[in-house]
């Protein structure tokens, strides 16, 4: 019998597991994919929003500001990349200047610190590559950029190290409310739990419907992106927004913590919650909108296009409340933007809700919530020499674009949540993140995975289920 079972191991589920791992509880995470961070967590803008956008008085506003305030210290504790660079919302006409004033007033009501309204001259002094017709901007200095899948992985790994159980490939197929506990059926077996938390992202309504009529309607929205080479990473120094609309915060341009430039997203309603296709029309829309803000953006420097699906629902606010049909089921759903920014505070609020419905908490006498990683590229020459002396595998560079060593890849493979794919290594160690996107290092990473995991190379995946790279062998026995 588990005390708490969490459905979904994106950044919301992982944040909750991380904070629950501090307590003397038996906690289980059920994840339908073969790795953590496989949904919206790995396909978003990677922005920690300041909190001026959500309507004052909403749960979204409170948790955005609270989560943003926690994020820097959390990332430092977990050794996750984070940079506070600030954001700018641009205005191109008098009407949009009025929108900036509204956003500023709203941000002040939300207790966002440091907001400033800038003239066109002031904002162009900060960002000389902005369009000439930018006439004003709202500066939010507390906005930041972060590694979203790195945060999710770190929290999940520390949770597992502190006793949380993680079951991958365990999509939920049914839920039985048995009064004093819940029986959760999955493709990997059935599990008894006293409390169940629905953190299943875009599929949250499906979990809700397993215990009674669905409590909200899913209206998912897909956003497409360009990721540009590091040669474009310094084109802007802040997160650059346009004035928000009814469908979202619009197309942005932002440096990433890895040194690239991210451009996007658009907003397109989709029926399939897993439809992460990229389209010519969608990318053309992103291109045209981005050039309105920064005409000099060179989308020929794109090294990857991708899309993510937002967990938009018929409710405008986050859905964090007990089920109307099963009192021991807590929904943590509809976590669209600024969900990443709010994630630490969402976890706190969810724990408060669990206590309200009966969960008792007792802190463990000892708990280590920290994590450290060796990132060879960032070490001094003396530190590199010392690391190589301890483990010669750190002296062999596998990914030339990102200077990722065999030692880092092997450490990722033997981490608390071992990857089963080449992209799993990419998210953990960074191999394949660079200009060639794994074109050079991918085959070598595959070999290392097969060697370290004692698997046939034919069984190594590119990413999710069904993404085998090698489909047969030549007559001589070599992989083909």
JSON list of N, CA, C and O in Angstrom, two decimals, residues 8 34 43 77 110 119 135 141 145 161 167 199 221 282 294 303 323 348 350-351 426 475 478:
[
{"chain": "A", "resi": 8, "resn": "UNK", "atom": "N", "xyz": [1.98, 10.69, -13.57]},
{"chain": "A", "resi": 8, "resn": "UNK", "atom": "CA", "xyz": [2.67, 11.62, -14.45]},
{"chain": "A", "resi": 8, "resn": "UNK", "atom": "C", "xyz": [3.96, 12.13, -13.84]},
{"chain": "A", "resi": 8, "resn": "UNK", "atom": "O", "xyz": [3.97, 12.61, -12.70]},
{"chain": "A", "resi": 34, "resn": "UNK", "atom": "N", "xyz": [8.54, 5.93, -21.44]},
{"chain": "A", "resi": 34, "resn": "UNK", "atom": "CA", "xyz": [9.71, 5.16, -21.02]},
{"chain": "A", "resi": 34, "resn": "UNK", "atom": "C", "xyz": [10.76, 6.01, -20.32]},
{"chain": "A", "resi": 34, "resn": "UNK", "atom": "O", "xyz": [11.84, 5.53, -20.00]},
{"chain": "A", "resi": 43, "resn": "UNK", "atom": "N", "xyz": [9.16, 20.23, -24.16]},
{"chain": "A", "resi": 43, "resn": "UNK", "atom": "CA", "xyz": [8.82, 21.00, -25.36]},
{"chain": "A", "resi": 43, "resn": "UNK", "atom": "C", "xyz": [8.06, 22.25, -24.98]},
{"chain": "A", "resi": 43, "resn": "UNK", "atom": "O", "xyz": [6.85, 22.33, -25.12]},
{"chain": "A", "resi": 77, "resn": "UNK", "atom": "N", "xyz": [20.37, 24.28, -5.69]},
{"chain": "A", "resi": 77, "resn": "UNK", "atom": "CA", "xyz": [20.44, 23.06, -4.87]},
{"chain": "A", "resi": 77, "resn": "UNK", "atom": "C", "xyz": [20.54, 21.82, -5.73]},
{"chain": "A", "resi": 77, "resn": "UNK", "atom": "O", "xyz": [21.26, 20.86, -5.39]},
{"chain": "A", "resi": 110, "resn": "UNK", "atom": "N", "xyz": [-0.14, 41.53, -8.31]},
{"chain": "A", "resi": 110, "resn": "UNK", "atom": "CA", "xyz": [0.34, 40.16, -8.07]},
{"chain": "A", "resi": 110, "resn": "UNK", "atom": "C", "xyz": [1.62, 40.12, -7.24]},
{"chain": "A", "resi": 110, "resn": "UNK", "atom": "O", "xyz": [2.18, 39.04, -7.01]},
{"chain": "A", "resi": 119, "resn": "UNK", "atom": "N", "xyz": [10.56, 53.66, -22.24]},
{"chain": "A", "resi": 119, "resn": "UNK", "atom": "CA", "xyz": [10.29, 54.31, -23.52]},
{"chain": "A", "resi": 119, "resn": "UNK", "atom": "C", "xyz": [10.93, 53.51, -24.64]},
{"chain": "A", "resi": 119, "resn": "UNK", "atom": "O", "xyz": [11.75, 52.60, -24.40]},
{"chain": "A", "resi": 135, "resn": "UNK", "atom": "N", "xyz": [7.87, 51.18, -29.54]},
{"chain": "A", "resi": 135, "resn": "UNK", "atom": "CA", "xyz": [7.70, 52.50, -28.94]},
{"chain": "A", "resi": 135, "resn": "UNK", "atom": "C", "xyz": [7.71, 52.48, -27.42]},
{"chain": "A", "resi": 135, "resn": "UNK", "atom": "O", "xyz": [7.77, 53.55, -26.79]},
{"chain": "A", "resi": 141, "resn": "UNK", "atom": "N", "xyz": [12.37, 42.40, -14.35]},
{"chain": "A", "resi": 141, "resn": "UNK", "atom": "CA", "xyz": [13.74, 41.92, -14.11]},
{"chain": "A", "resi": 141, "resn": "UNK", "atom": "C", "xyz": [13.81, 40.56, -13.43]},
{"chain": "A", "resi": 141, "resn": "UNK", "atom": "O", "xyz": [14.87, 39.91, -13.47]},
{"chain": "A", "resi": 145, "resn": "UNK", "atom": "N", "xyz": [15.44, 32.22, -17.34]},
{"chain": "A", "resi": 145, "resn": "UNK", "atom": "CA", "xyz": [15.42, 31.05, -18.22]},
{"chain": "A", "resi": 145, "resn": "UNK", "atom": "C", "xyz": [15.98, 29.87, -17.43]},
{"chain": "A", "resi": 145, "resn": "UNK", "atom": "O", "xyz": [16.77, 30.04, -16.50]},
{"chain": "A", "resi": 161, "resn": "UNK", "atom": "N", "xyz": [16.22, 8.69, -5.12]},
{"chain": "A", "resi": 161, "resn": "UNK", "atom": "CA", "xyz": [17.31, 8.47, -4.16]},
{"chain": "A", "resi": 161, "resn": "UNK", "atom": "C", "xyz": [16.82, 8.52, -2.71]},
{"chain": "A", "resi": 161, "resn": "UNK", "atom": "O", "xyz": [17.37, 7.86, -1.83]},
{"chain": "A", "resi": 167, "resn": "UNK", "atom": "N", "xyz": [7.68, 4.01, -11.60]},
{"chain": "A", "resi": 167, "resn": "UNK", "atom": "CA", "xyz": [7.35, 2.95, -12.55]},
{"chain": "A", "resi": 167, "resn": "UNK", "atom": "C", "xyz": [7.11, 3.58, -13.91]},
{"chain": "A", "resi": 167, "resn": "UNK", "atom": "O", "xyz": [6.10, 4.28, -14.11]},
{"chain": "A", "resi": 199, "resn": "UNK", "atom": "N", "xyz": [-1.43, 14.24, -12.05]},
{"chain": "A", "resi": 199, "resn": "UNK", "atom": "CA", "xyz": [-0.52, 15.22, -12.66]},
{"chain": "A", "resi": 199, "resn": "UNK", "atom": "C", "xyz": [-0.23, 14.81, -14.10]},
{"chain": "A", "resi": 199, "resn": "UNK", "atom": "O", "xyz": [0.92, 14.88, -14.56]},
{"chain": "A", "resi": 221, "resn": "UNK", "atom": "N", "xyz": [-3.68, 23.02, -27.01]},
{"chain": "A", "resi": 221, "resn": "UNK", "atom": "CA", "xyz": [-3.13, 23.96, -28.01]},
{"chain": "A", "resi": 221, "resn": "UNK", "atom": "C", "xyz": [-1.68, 23.60, -28.28]},
{"chain": "A", "resi": 221, "resn": "UNK", "atom": "O", "xyz": [-0.90, 23.40, -27.35]},
{"chain": "A", "resi": 282, "resn": "UNK", "atom": "N", "xyz": [2.61, 26.58, -39.59]},
{"chain": "A", "resi": 282, "resn": "UNK", "atom": "CA", "xyz": [2.89, 27.01, -38.23]},
{"chain": "A", "resi": 282, "resn": "UNK", "atom": "C", "xyz": [4.24, 27.67, -38.09]},
{"chain": "A", "resi": 282, "resn": "UNK", "atom": "O", "xyz": [4.38, 28.72, -37.42]},
{"chain": "A", "resi": 294, "resn": "UNK", "atom": "N", "xyz": [12.21, 41.31, -33.86]},
{"chain": "A", "resi": 294, "resn": "UNK", "atom": "CA", "xyz": [13.65, 41.37, -34.13]},
{"chain": "A", "resi": 294, "resn": "UNK", "atom": "C", "xyz": [13.86, 41.06, -35.61]},
{"chain": "A", "resi": 294, "resn": "UNK", "atom": "O", "xyz": [14.00, 39.89, -35.99]},
{"chain": "A", "resi": 303, "resn": "UNK", "atom": "N", "xyz": [18.70, 24.82, -35.92]},
{"chain": "A", "resi": 303, "resn": "UNK", "atom": "CA", "xyz": [19.27, 23.47, -35.85]},
{"chain": "A", "resi": 303, "resn": "UNK", "atom": "C", "xyz": [18.21, 22.43, -35.52]},
{"chain": "A", "resi": 303, "resn": "UNK", "atom": "O", "xyz": [18.46, 21.22, -35.61]},
{"chain": "A", "resi": 323, "resn": "UNK", "atom": "N", "xyz": [-11.06, 15.61, -6.39]},
{"chain": "A", "resi": 323, "resn": "UNK", "atom": "CA", "xyz": [-12.10, 15.17, -7.33]},
{"chain": "A", "resi": 323, "resn": "UNK", "atom": "C", "xyz": [-13.47, 15.29, -6.70]},
{"chain": "A", "resi": 323, "resn": "UNK", "atom": "O", "xyz": [-13.66, 15.04, -5.50]},
{"chain": "A", "resi": 348, "resn": "UNK", "atom": "N", "xyz": [3.85, 22.78, -3.39]},
{"chain": "A", "resi": 348, "resn": "UNK", "atom": "CA", "xyz": [3.50, 23.18, -2.02]},
{"chain": "A", "resi": 348, "resn": "UNK", "atom": "C", "xyz": [1.98, 23.22, -1.83]},
{"chain": "A", "resi": 348, "resn": "UNK", "atom": "O", "xyz": [1.45, 22.74, -0.82]},
{"chain": "A", "resi": 350, "resn": "UNK", "atom": "N", "xyz": [-0.32, 21.69, -3.58]},
{"chain": "A", "resi": 350, "resn": "UNK", "atom": "CA", "xyz": [-0.89, 20.34, -3.66]},
{"chain": "A", "resi": 350, "resn": "UNK", "atom": "C", "xyz": [-0.70, 19.59, -2.35]},
{"chain": "A", "resi": 350, "resn": "UNK", "atom": "O", "xyz": [-1.60, 18.86, -1.90]},
{"chain": "A", "resi": 351, "resn": "UNK", "atom": "N", "xyz": [0.45, 19.77, -1.71]},
{"chain": "A", "resi": 351, "resn": "UNK", "atom": "CA", "xyz": [0.67, 19.12, -0.41]},
{"chain": "A", "resi": 351, "resn": "UNK", "atom": "C", "xyz": [-0.29, 19.67, 0.62]},
{"chain": "A", "resi": 351, "resn": "UNK", "atom": "O", "xyz": [-0.85, 18.91, 1.44]},
{"chain": "A", "resi": 426, "resn": "UNK", "atom": "N", "xyz": [20.80, 12.69, -24.20]},
{"chain": "A", "resi": 426, "resn": "UNK", "atom": "CA", "xyz": [20.81, 14.11, -24.60]},
{"chain": "A", "resi": 426, "resn": "UNK", "atom": "C", "xyz": [20.24, 14.99, -23.50]},
{"chain": "A", "resi": 426, "resn": "UNK", "atom": "O", "xyz": [20.82, 16.03, -23.16]},
{"chain": "A", "resi": 475, "resn": "UNK", "atom": "N", "xyz": [24.57, -9.51, -43.60]},
{"chain": "A", "resi": 475, "resn": "UNK", "atom": "CA", "xyz": [24.83, -10.95, -43.60]},
{"chain": "A", "resi": 475, "resn": "UNK", "atom": "C", "xyz": [26.04, -11.27, -42.73]},
{"chain": "A", "resi": 475, "resn": "UNK", "atom": "O", "xyz": [26.10, -12.33, -42.10]},
{"chain": "A", "resi": 478, "resn": "UNK", "atom": "N", "xyz": [27.17, -7.38, -38.88]},
{"chain": "A", "resi": 478, "resn": "UNK", "atom": "CA", "xyz": [27.31, -6.00, -38.40]},
{"chain": "A", "resi": 478, "resn": "UNK", "atom": "C", "xyz": [25.93, -5.34, -38.36]},
{"chain": "A", "resi": 478, "resn": "UNK", "atom": "O", "xyz": [25.03, -5.72, -39.10]}
]
